């Protein structure tokens, strides 16, 4: 399916039917998120792929009881670094340089400039920046799922602090950002499935300055 057709087909599924998606499709969606671009290539977030039904049952009440959490096939949790640190940035840069076979000091000047900016900001601001990177991967995962005709529900409607505690994220230096249940729509019971997709008229918010 072409991307635009896939994006027209997808919608924020309100009711899923519990059917399992194949491991291959799940891997493709995760791979798409993995290939997302990020500022300075830091990928300052982690993705949890949850299929454990008991854990999903514990997450559902934290997500306002939304049924997609337990009726999905897999739940992706996007969690961003709670702050940047010089060590984390260095380790990513070192890895990139070694993968590319470049001298270990090839990016020192860039890395030092980056740390001069990030190191002087407070943790909340750095988390918000990291979370924006997680949103890019989140969006790409949504599009990748749609291309595979797999339904998903982008979600911010959950108690971040409770989820962080449940998944022990503070100990990992992470804070949850978004959820993405993946599965198949329950056409008969989803109130949204046949409603028109509505977007603001393009001319009201897209500006061509040519
Ligand atoms: C960041 C984000 C958070 C959202 N949170 C929820 C949510 O918690 N529950 C839900 O049912 N839909 C949620 N939505 C779905 C939006 O309401 C939906 O994407 C929007 O109305 C556009 O409709 P469409 O996705 O069906 O095209 C969220 C969407 C985004 C992008």
XYZ file of N, CA and C and ligand atoms in Angstrom:
661
model
N 0.847 -1.192 0.000
C 0.000 0.000 0.000
C 0.890 1.252 0.000
N 0.540 2.196 -0.829
C 1.299 3.452 -0.844
C 1.132 4.150 0.507
N 2.122 4.960 0.858
C 2.099 5.600 2.174
C 0.834 6.427 2.407
N 0.447 7.235 1.417
C -0.727 8.104 1.627
C -1.995 7.257 1.810
N -2.112 6.191 1.018
C -3.274 5.305 1.194
C -3.258 4.688 2.587
N -2.067 4.297 3.027
C -1.947 3.675 4.363
C -2.344 4.672 5.452
N -1.943 5.922 5.286
C -2.262 6.933 6.303
C -3.749 7.288 6.287
N -4.371 7.145 5.105
C -5.825 7.362 5.045
C -6.575 6.191 5.675
N -5.997 5.006 5.537
C -6.638 3.786 6.052
C -6.580 3.727 7.587
N -5.452 4.191 8.133
C -5.269 4.051 9.581
C -6.158 5.036 10.337
N -6.450 4.708 11.545
C -7.152 5.623 12.442
C -6.794 5.184 13.853
N -7.049 6.069 14.804
C -6.713 5.745 16.194
C -7.732 4.730 16.705
N -7.405 3.488 16.516
C -8.339 2.385 16.778
C -8.807 2.402 18.235
N -10.112 2.361 18.404
C -10.662 2.413 19.766
C -10.960 1.028 20.324
N -11.171 0.061 19.400
C -11.485 -1.297 19.872
C -10.729 -2.286 18.997
N -9.922 -3.106 19.631
C -9.170 -4.137 18.902
C -9.779 -5.505 19.183
N -9.464 -6.475 18.276
C -10.170 -7.764 18.377
C -9.350 -8.884 19.022
N -8.177 -8.561 19.532
C -7.392 -9.573 20.247
C -6.556 -10.474 19.359
N -6.690 -10.326 18.027
C -5.923 -11.186 17.102
C -4.438 -10.829 17.141
N -3.611 -11.875 17.030
C -2.162 -11.671 17.132
C -1.601 -11.198 15.787
N -0.657 -10.300 15.844
C 0.057 -9.942 14.617
C 1.297 -10.833 14.519
N 1.773 -11.042 13.297
C 2.902 -11.972 13.141
C 4.173 -11.361 13.733
N 5.095 -12.234 14.127
C 6.384 -11.758 14.650
C 7.108 -10.940 13.591
N 6.953 -11.365 12.333
C 7.627 -10.648 11.239
C 7.117 -9.206 11.146
N 5.803 -9.028 11.213
C 5.243 -7.672 11.147
C 5.663 -6.856 12.368
N 5.639 -7.484 13.534
C 6.057 -6.763 14.743
C 7.517 -6.310 14.601
N 8.354 -7.219 14.101
C 9.766 -6.873 13.920
C 9.942 -5.731 12.925
N 9.116 -5.719 11.872
C 9.220 -4.651 10.867
C 8.868 -3.301 11.491
N 7.833 -3.274 12.315
C 7.422 -2.015 12.956
C 8.520 -1.529 13.913
N 9.083 -2.467 14.665
C 10.159 -2.103 15.603
C 11.388 -1.617 14.817
N 11.661 -2.296 13.699
C 12.806 -1.900 12.860
C 12.613 -0.477 12.321
N 11.380 -0.156 11.934
C 11.105 1.199 11.423
C 11.370 2.234 12.517
N 10.940 1.944 13.739
C 11.190 2.870 14.855
C 12.694 2.980 15.121
N 13.373 1.852 15.011
C 14.821 1.788 15.228
C 15.579 2.659 14.220
N 15.029 2.762 12.996
C 15.701 3.520 11.937
C 15.333 5.005 11.941
N 14.533 5.419 12.910
C 14.119 6.830 12.966
C 15.326 7.742 13.153
N 15.286 8.911 12.541
C 16.358 9.882 12.801
C 16.196 10.486 14.195
N 17.308 10.980 14.745
C 17.230 11.673 16.038
C 18.304 12.741 16.074
N 18.081 13.731 16.907
C 19.003 14.859 16.979
C 20.400 14.368 17.364
N 21.388 14.698 16.578
C 22.786 14.276 16.741
C 22.945 12.756 16.758
N 21.919 12.042 16.335
C 21.993 10.577 16.286
C 22.043 9.914 17.653
N 21.585 10.621 18.681
C 21.732 10.071 20.036
C 20.690 9.006 20.374
N 19.577 8.980 19.655
C 18.479 8.045 19.989
C 18.264 8.010 21.509
N 17.891 9.153 22.088
C 17.847 9.229 23.553
C 16.554 8.669 24.150
N 16.221 7.480 23.732
C 14.983 6.852 24.223
C 15.119 5.349 24.093
N 14.223 4.639 24.754
C 14.195 3.180 24.637
C 12.761 2.764 24.328
N 12.632 1.588 23.752
C 11.312 1.085 23.369
C 11.105 -0.263 24.044
N 10.010 -0.396 24.752
C 9.667 -1.672 25.380
C 8.554 -2.304 24.553
N 8.752 -3.556 24.183
C 7.765 -4.279 23.376
C 7.104 -5.288 24.311
N 5.883 -4.997 24.699
C 5.247 -5.795 25.760
C 4.168 -6.695 25.173
N 4.358 -7.997 25.377
C 3.341 -8.967 24.968
C 2.876 -9.796 26.166
N 3.500 -9.597 27.306
C 3.136 -10.323 28.537
C 1.725 -9.892 28.977
N 0.785 -10.843 28.905
C -0.625 -10.482 29.146
C -0.845 -9.992 30.576
N -0.123 -10.560 31.541
C -0.303 -10.111 32.936
C 0.163 -8.664 33.087
N 1.272 -8.357 32.441
C 1.782 -6.984 32.526
C 0.816 -6.023 31.821
N 0.273 -6.436 30.684
C -0.691 -5.582 29.979
C -1.921 -5.328 30.853
N -2.345 -6.360 31.574
C -3.509 -6.191 32.468
C -3.201 -5.194 33.579
N -1.936 -5.131 33.989
C -1.559 -4.144 35.023
C -1.466 -2.735 34.436
N -1.132 -2.645 33.159
C -0.987 -1.325 32.531
C -2.359 -0.710 32.227
N -3.341 -1.555 31.906
C -4.639 -1.030 31.467
C -5.241 0.009 32.435
N -5.311 -0.285 33.752
C -5.898 0.740 34.638
C -5.080 2.033 34.697
N -3.792 1.907 34.427
C -2.924 3.095 34.427
C -3.205 3.943 33.185
N -3.780 3.310 32.158
C -4.094 3.993 30.893
C -5.604 4.224 30.796
N -6.178 4.716 31.865
C -7.615 5.061 31.917
C -8.509 3.910 31.481
N -8.073 2.689 31.704
C -8.892 1.522 31.366
C -9.075 1.300 29.873
N -8.271 1.940 29.041
C -8.466 1.820 27.586
C -8.305 0.356 27.151
N -9.330 -0.133 26.437
C -9.403 -1.572 26.141
C -8.309 -2.038 25.176
N -7.783 -1.103 24.383
C -6.763 -1.502 23.401
C -5.519 -2.072 24.093
N -5.299 -1.677 25.339
C -4.097 -2.147 26.048
C -4.143 -3.669 26.243
N -5.327 -4.189 26.510
C -5.417 -5.641 26.726
C -5.891 -6.390 25.477
N -6.502 -5.675 24.526
C -6.961 -6.342 23.292
C -5.933 -6.256 22.162
N -4.825 -5.572 22.426
C -3.802 -5.471 21.374
C -3.003 -6.772 21.327
N -2.163 -6.863 20.295
C -1.274 -8.022 20.193
C 0.046 -7.721 20.886
N 0.495 -6.472 20.753
C 1.739 -6.042 21.417
C 1.609 -4.562 21.730
N 2.204 -4.169 22.828
C 2.188 -2.757 23.218
C 3.614 -2.229 23.166
N 3.810 -1.143 22.397
C 5.112 -0.470 22.420
C 5.039 0.667 23.431
N 6.018 0.720 24.314
C 6.141 1.840 25.249
C 7.398 2.611 24.856
N 7.219 3.874 24.539
C 8.352 4.741 24.202
C 8.717 5.514 25.466
N 9.980 5.380 25.890
C 10.440 6.041 27.117
C 11.733 6.787 26.811
N 11.786 8.045 27.224
C 12.953 8.877 26.880
C 13.899 8.992 28.058
N 15.154 9.292 27.761
C 16.135 9.538 28.826
C 15.609 10.657 29.726
N 15.796 10.503 31.016
C 15.304 11.549 31.926
C 16.233 12.749 31.963
N 17.426 12.606 31.369
C 18.366 13.723 31.259
C 19.482 13.289 30.299
N 20.254 14.238 29.831
C 21.461 13.884 29.086
C 22.628 13.866 30.058
N 23.626 13.054 29.785
C 24.854 13.103 30.586
C 26.031 13.027 29.610
N 27.161 13.533 30.068
C 28.349 13.540 29.212
C 28.740 12.105 28.858
N 28.578 11.202 29.839
C 28.967 9.800 29.615
C 28.092 9.152 28.542
N 26.765 9.389 28.652
C 25.859 8.757 27.682
C 26.170 9.266 26.275
N 26.366 10.574 26.166
C 26.640 11.150 24.835
C 27.961 10.587 24.299
N 28.962 10.512 25.164
C 30.264 10.006 24.709
C 30.153 8.551 24.244
N 29.394 7.770 25.007
C 29.327 6.347 24.633
C 28.636 6.167 23.271
N 27.629 6.994 22.968
C 26.966 6.889 21.650
C 27.933 7.343 20.544
N 28.628 8.441 20.800
C 29.567 8.938 19.789
C 30.698 7.919 19.565
N 31.211 7.353 20.667
C 32.281 6.353 20.542
C 31.807 5.175 19.696
N 30.571 4.755 19.933
C 30.009 3.617 19.194
C 29.918 3.952 17.697
N 29.400 5.149 17.393
C 29.264 5.560 15.985
C 30.634 5.575 15.304
N 31.617 6.162 15.992
C 32.954 6.252 15.393
C 33.542 4.869 15.172
N 33.343 3.988 16.142
C 33.920 2.651 15.971
C 33.197 1.884 14.865
N 31.880 2.035 14.756
C 31.131 1.373 13.675
C 31.583 1.875 12.305
N 31.979 3.159 12.260
C 32.386 3.740 10.977
C 33.886 3.616 10.736
N 34.600 3.064 11.702
C 36.044 2.904 11.559
C 36.775 4.232 11.523
N 36.269 5.211 12.240
C 36.892 6.546 12.257
C 37.719 6.721 13.520
N 38.682 7.673 13.509
C 39.494 7.903 14.704
C 38.615 8.276 15.909
N 39.030 7.821 17.092
C 38.215 8.008 18.300
C 37.982 9.476 18.630
N 38.872 10.369 18.157
C 38.692 11.788 18.515
C 38.038 12.599 17.383
N 37.531 11.910 16.352
C 37.044 12.626 15.157
C 35.850 13.544 15.450
N 35.105 13.235 16.490
C 33.923 14.063 16.759
C 34.057 14.826 18.075
N 35.270 14.966 18.592
C 35.446 15.588 19.912
C 34.904 17.021 19.959
N 35.226 17.789 18.922
C 34.813 19.208 18.949
C 33.292 19.313 18.926
N 32.669 18.507 18.080
C 31.194 18.517 17.977
C 30.566 18.080 19.308
N 31.148 17.005 19.853
C 30.614 16.464 21.119
C 30.743 17.494 22.243
N 31.854 18.206 22.263
C 32.043 19.199 23.331
C 31.066 20.365 23.179
N 30.812 20.754 21.938
C 29.820 21.833 21.705
C 28.435 21.382 22.146
N 28.138 20.136 21.830
C 26.820 19.593 22.199
C 26.659 19.570 23.716
N 27.705 19.103 24.395
C 27.610 19.003 25.846
C 27.561 20.390 26.504
N 28.221 21.359 25.879
C 28.163 22.732 26.418
C 26.707 23.206 26.415
N 25.940 22.801 25.400
C 24.530 23.219 25.343
C 23.667 22.366 26.276
N 23.785 21.044 26.172
C 22.901 20.157 26.951
C 23.240 20.190 28.444
N 24.543 20.265 28.735
C 24.969 20.194 30.138
C 24.534 21.397 30.947
N 24.222 22.505 30.255
C 23.824 23.702 31.005
C 22.307 23.814 31.143
N 21.569 22.839 30.592
C 20.102 22.889 30.693
C 19.623 21.998 31.832
N 18.441 22.332 32.376
C 17.966 21.475 33.475
C 17.410 20.152 32.933
N 17.262 19.194 33.861
C 16.875 17.826 33.475
C 15.547 17.817 32.729
N 14.590 18.630 33.168
C 13.271 18.612 32.539
C 13.363 19.035 31.074
N 14.134 20.064 30.829
C 14.279 20.540 29.450
C 14.971 19.466 28.597
N 15.970 18.816 29.161
C 16.651 17.757 28.411
C 15.727 16.564 28.181
N 14.910 16.235 29.189
C 13.937 15.147 28.996
C 12.973 15.511 27.865
N 12.483 16.738 27.874
C 11.527 17.141 26.826
C 12.172 17.042 25.441
N 13.442 17.397 25.362
C 14.146 17.279 24.078
C 14.267 15.808 23.678
N 14.619 14.975 24.645
C 14.729 13.534 24.370
C 13.366 12.968 23.970
N 12.318 13.439 24.658
C 10.970 12.937 24.351
C 10.578 13.300 22.917
N 11.002 14.473 22.469
C 10.678 14.844 21.073
C 11.324 13.865 20.098
N 12.485 13.365 20.438
C 13.133 12.366 19.561
C 12.322 11.061 19.574
N 11.816 10.708 20.764
C 10.997 9.494 20.864
C 9.733 9.623 20.009
N 9.183 10.836 19.937
C 7.964 11.039 19.138
C 8.213 10.776 17.647
N 9.432 11.046 17.199
C 9.717 10.798 15.773
C 9.622 9.289 15.503
N 10.246 8.500 16.378
C 10.195 7.036 16.221
C 8.755 6.524 16.365
N 8.031 7.127 17.278
C 6.617 6.791 17.507
C 5.821 7.014 16.214
N 6.026 8.166 15.580
C 5.299 8.471 14.347
C 5.659 7.514 13.223
N 6.926 7.195 13.137
C 7.354 6.276 12.078
C 6.783 4.879 12.332
N 6.713 4.475 13.587
C 6.112 3.167 13.913
C 4.633 3.142 13.522
N 3.948 4.250 13.752
C 2.523 4.332 13.379
C 2.377 4.160 11.866
N 3.218 4.852 11.110
C 3.138 4.765 9.638
C 3.523 3.364 9.158
N 4.558 2.788 9.790
C 4.998 1.445 9.377
C 3.894 0.420 9.632
N 3.224 0.552 10.762
C 2.117 -0.377 11.067
C 1.027 -0.231 10.009
N 0.698 1.016 9.676
C -0.374 1.245 8.696
C -0.026 0.622 7.349
N 1.224 0.717 6.944
C 1.630 0.127 5.658
C 1.431 -1.381 5.658
N 1.535 -1.982 6.845
C 1.346 -3.433 6.965
C -0.120 -3.791 7.232
N -0.972 -2.774 7.220
C -2.396 -2.951 7.552
C -2.560 -3.484 8.962
N -1.731 -2.969 9.831
C -1.860 -3.292 11.254
C -2.360 -2.041 11.954
N -3.358 -2.233 12.792
C -3.942 -1.091 13.481
C -3.125 -0.723 14.708
N -3.256 0.541 15.074
C -2.548 1.018 16.258
C -3.337 2.183 16.854
N -3.036 2.477 18.090
C -3.640 3.633 18.750
C -2.533 4.440 19.398
N -2.224 5.611 18.836
C -1.251 6.449 19.538
C -1.857 6.903 20.857
N -1.097 6.827 21.935
C -1.675 7.148 23.253
C -0.758 7.991 24.117
N -1.340 9.055 24.614
C -0.725 9.816 25.707
C -1.595 9.733 26.947
N -2.750 9.103 26.791
C -3.729 9.053 27.883
C -3.395 7.988 28.907
N -2.357 8.237 29.670
C -2.001 7.317 30.750
C -1.264 8.103 31.823
N -1.162 7.501 32.993
C -0.486 8.143 34.124
C 1.006 7.806 34.029
N 1.773 8.776 33.543
C 3.193 8.511 33.268
C 3.938 8.044 34.514
N 3.669 8.695 35.636
C 4.444 8.334 36.835
C 4.145 6.921 37.295
N 2.860 6.535 37.212
C 2.511 5.161 37.633
C 3.134 4.133 36.687
N 3.131 4.435 35.396
C 3.733 3.486 34.451
C 5.244 3.403 34.688
N 5.851 4.549 34.957
C 7.300 4.555 35.219
C 7.628 3.647 36.409
N 6.793 3.742 37.443
C 7.024 2.897 38.628
C 6.856 1.419 38.263
N 5.767 1.111 37.549
C 5.483 -0.291 37.203
C 6.619 -0.913 36.400
N 7.178 -0.146 35.472
C 8.234 -0.681 34.595
C 9.637 -0.399 35.132
N 9.686 0.165 36.350
C 10.982 0.452 36.987
C 11.848 1.376 36.118
N 11.198 2.341 35.485
C 11.928 3.211 34.555
C 12.892 4.177 35.251
N 12.548 4.728 36.443
C 13.504 5.667 37.054
C 14.876 5.034 37.269
N 14.901 3.755 37.631
C 16.194 3.081 37.858
C 16.991 2.968 36.568
N 16.297 3.058 35.438
C 16.969 2.951 34.131
C 17.243 4.337 33.540
N 16.940 5.398 34.308
C 17.154 6.754 33.795
C 16.177 7.118 32.687
N 14.957 6.561 32.769
C 13.962 6.779 31.713
C 12.650 7.295 32.284
N 11.888 7.968 31.422
C 10.522 8.366 31.752
C 9.635 8.051 30.550
N 8.460 7.499 30.802
C 7.584 7.119 29.695
C 7.089 8.356 28.951
N 6.860 8.161 27.658
C 6.425 9.272 26.796
C 5.091 8.945 26.122
N 5.065 7.836 25.397
C 3.845 7.456 24.667
C 3.690 5.936 24.653
N 2.462 5.530 24.342
C 2.146 4.098 24.186
C 1.629 3.866 22.774
N 1.887 2.667 22.257
C 1.347 2.313 20.943
C 0.903 0.848 20.944
N -0.380 0.612 21.283
C -0.900 -0.751 21.113
C -0.992 -1.079 19.622
N -0.623 -2.301 19.271
C -0.663 -2.771 17.881
C -1.563 -3.989 17.803
N -2.407 -4.036 16.801
C -3.290 -5.199 16.666
C -4.200 -5.021 15.473
N -5.425 -5.521 15.615
C -6.394 -5.419 14.533
C -7.695 -4.840 15.055
N -8.290 -3.984 14.245
C -9.551 -3.337 14.616
C -10.678 -4.352 14.787
N -11.570 -4.055 15.716
C -12.816 -4.826 15.868
C -13.897 -4.022 15.145
N -14.049 -4.336 13.841
C -14.897 -3.496 12.971
C -16.315 -3.348 13.502
N -16.837 -4.418 14.129
C -18.236 -4.361 14.546
C -18.458 -3.532 15.794
N -17.420 -3.416 16.604
C -17.624 -2.760 17.899
C -16.836 -1.466 18.085
N -16.156 -1.032 17.051
C -15.393 0.208 17.179
C -16.232 1.372 16.659
N -16.593 2.297 17.564
C -17.472 3.415 17.174
C -16.813 4.361 16.162
N -15.474 4.307 16.080
C -14.774 5.286 15.229
C -14.532 4.769 13.808
N -14.664 3.449 13.638
C -14.145 2.853 12.401
C -14.755 3.446 11.129
N -16.042 3.784 11.151
C -16.676 4.283 9.925
C -16.845 5.802 9.890
N -16.309 6.488 10.879
C -16.428 7.952 10.855
C -15.350 8.545 9.947
N -15.713 9.631 9.320
C -14.801 10.290 8.382
C -13.517 10.728 9.085
N -12.408 10.555 8.417
C -11.151 11.110 8.946
C -11.175 12.610 8.699
N -10.964 13.373 9.753
C -11.036 14.833 9.612
C -9.682 15.458 9.899
N -9.248 16.296 8.992
C -8.052 17.105 9.202
C -8.407 18.546 8.864
N -7.755 19.491 9.552
C -7.980 20.900 9.222
C -7.689 21.115 7.748
N -8.453 22.036 7.111
C -8.162 22.310 5.692
C -6.699 22.711 5.539
N -6.056 22.147 4.528
C -4.610 22.397 4.348
C -4.293 23.887 4.280
N -5.185 24.636 3.570
C -4.876 26.061 3.369
C -4.930 26.846 4.680
N -5.538 26.247 5.727
C -5.628 26.973 6.999
C -4.351 26.849 7.827
N -3.467 25.919 7.467
C -2.261 25.790 8.300
C -0.987 25.379 7.557
N -1.089 25.127 6.257
C 0.131 24.822 5.500
C 0.423 26.025 4.608
N 1.608 26.569 4.756
C 1.928 27.828 4.082
C 3.058 27.597 3.076
N 2.818 27.913 1.854
C 3.852 27.811 0.817
C 4.439 29.197 0.594
N 5.675 29.362 0.907
C 6.337 30.647 0.707
C 7.283 30.485 -0.475
N 6.754 30.686 -1.702
C 7.627 30.435 -2.845
C 8.012 31.729 -3.540
C 0.338 11.936 20.846
C -1.056 11.361 20.711
C -1.732 10.937 21.845
C -3.003 10.345 21.725
N -3.606 9.783 22.833
C -4.718 9.015 22.636
C -5.220 8.203 23.691
O -4.699 8.164 24.803
N -6.309 7.427 23.436
C -6.907 7.393 22.207
O -7.880 6.655 22.034
N -6.449 8.161 21.198
C -5.362 8.941 21.369
N -4.843 9.666 20.322
C -5.528 9.617 19.028
C -5.961 10.982 18.478
O -7.129 11.424 19.111
C -6.146 10.819 16.976
O -4.897 10.449 16.412
C -6.639 12.081 16.305
O -7.942 12.417 16.740
C -6.646 11.929 14.789
O -7.442 10.839 14.400
P -6.886 9.559 13.625
O -5.613 9.132 14.311
O -7.982 8.534 13.822
O -6.647 9.921 12.213
C -3.607 10.273 20.447
C -2.900 10.718 19.317
C -1.635 11.226 19.441
C -0.880 11.605 18.184
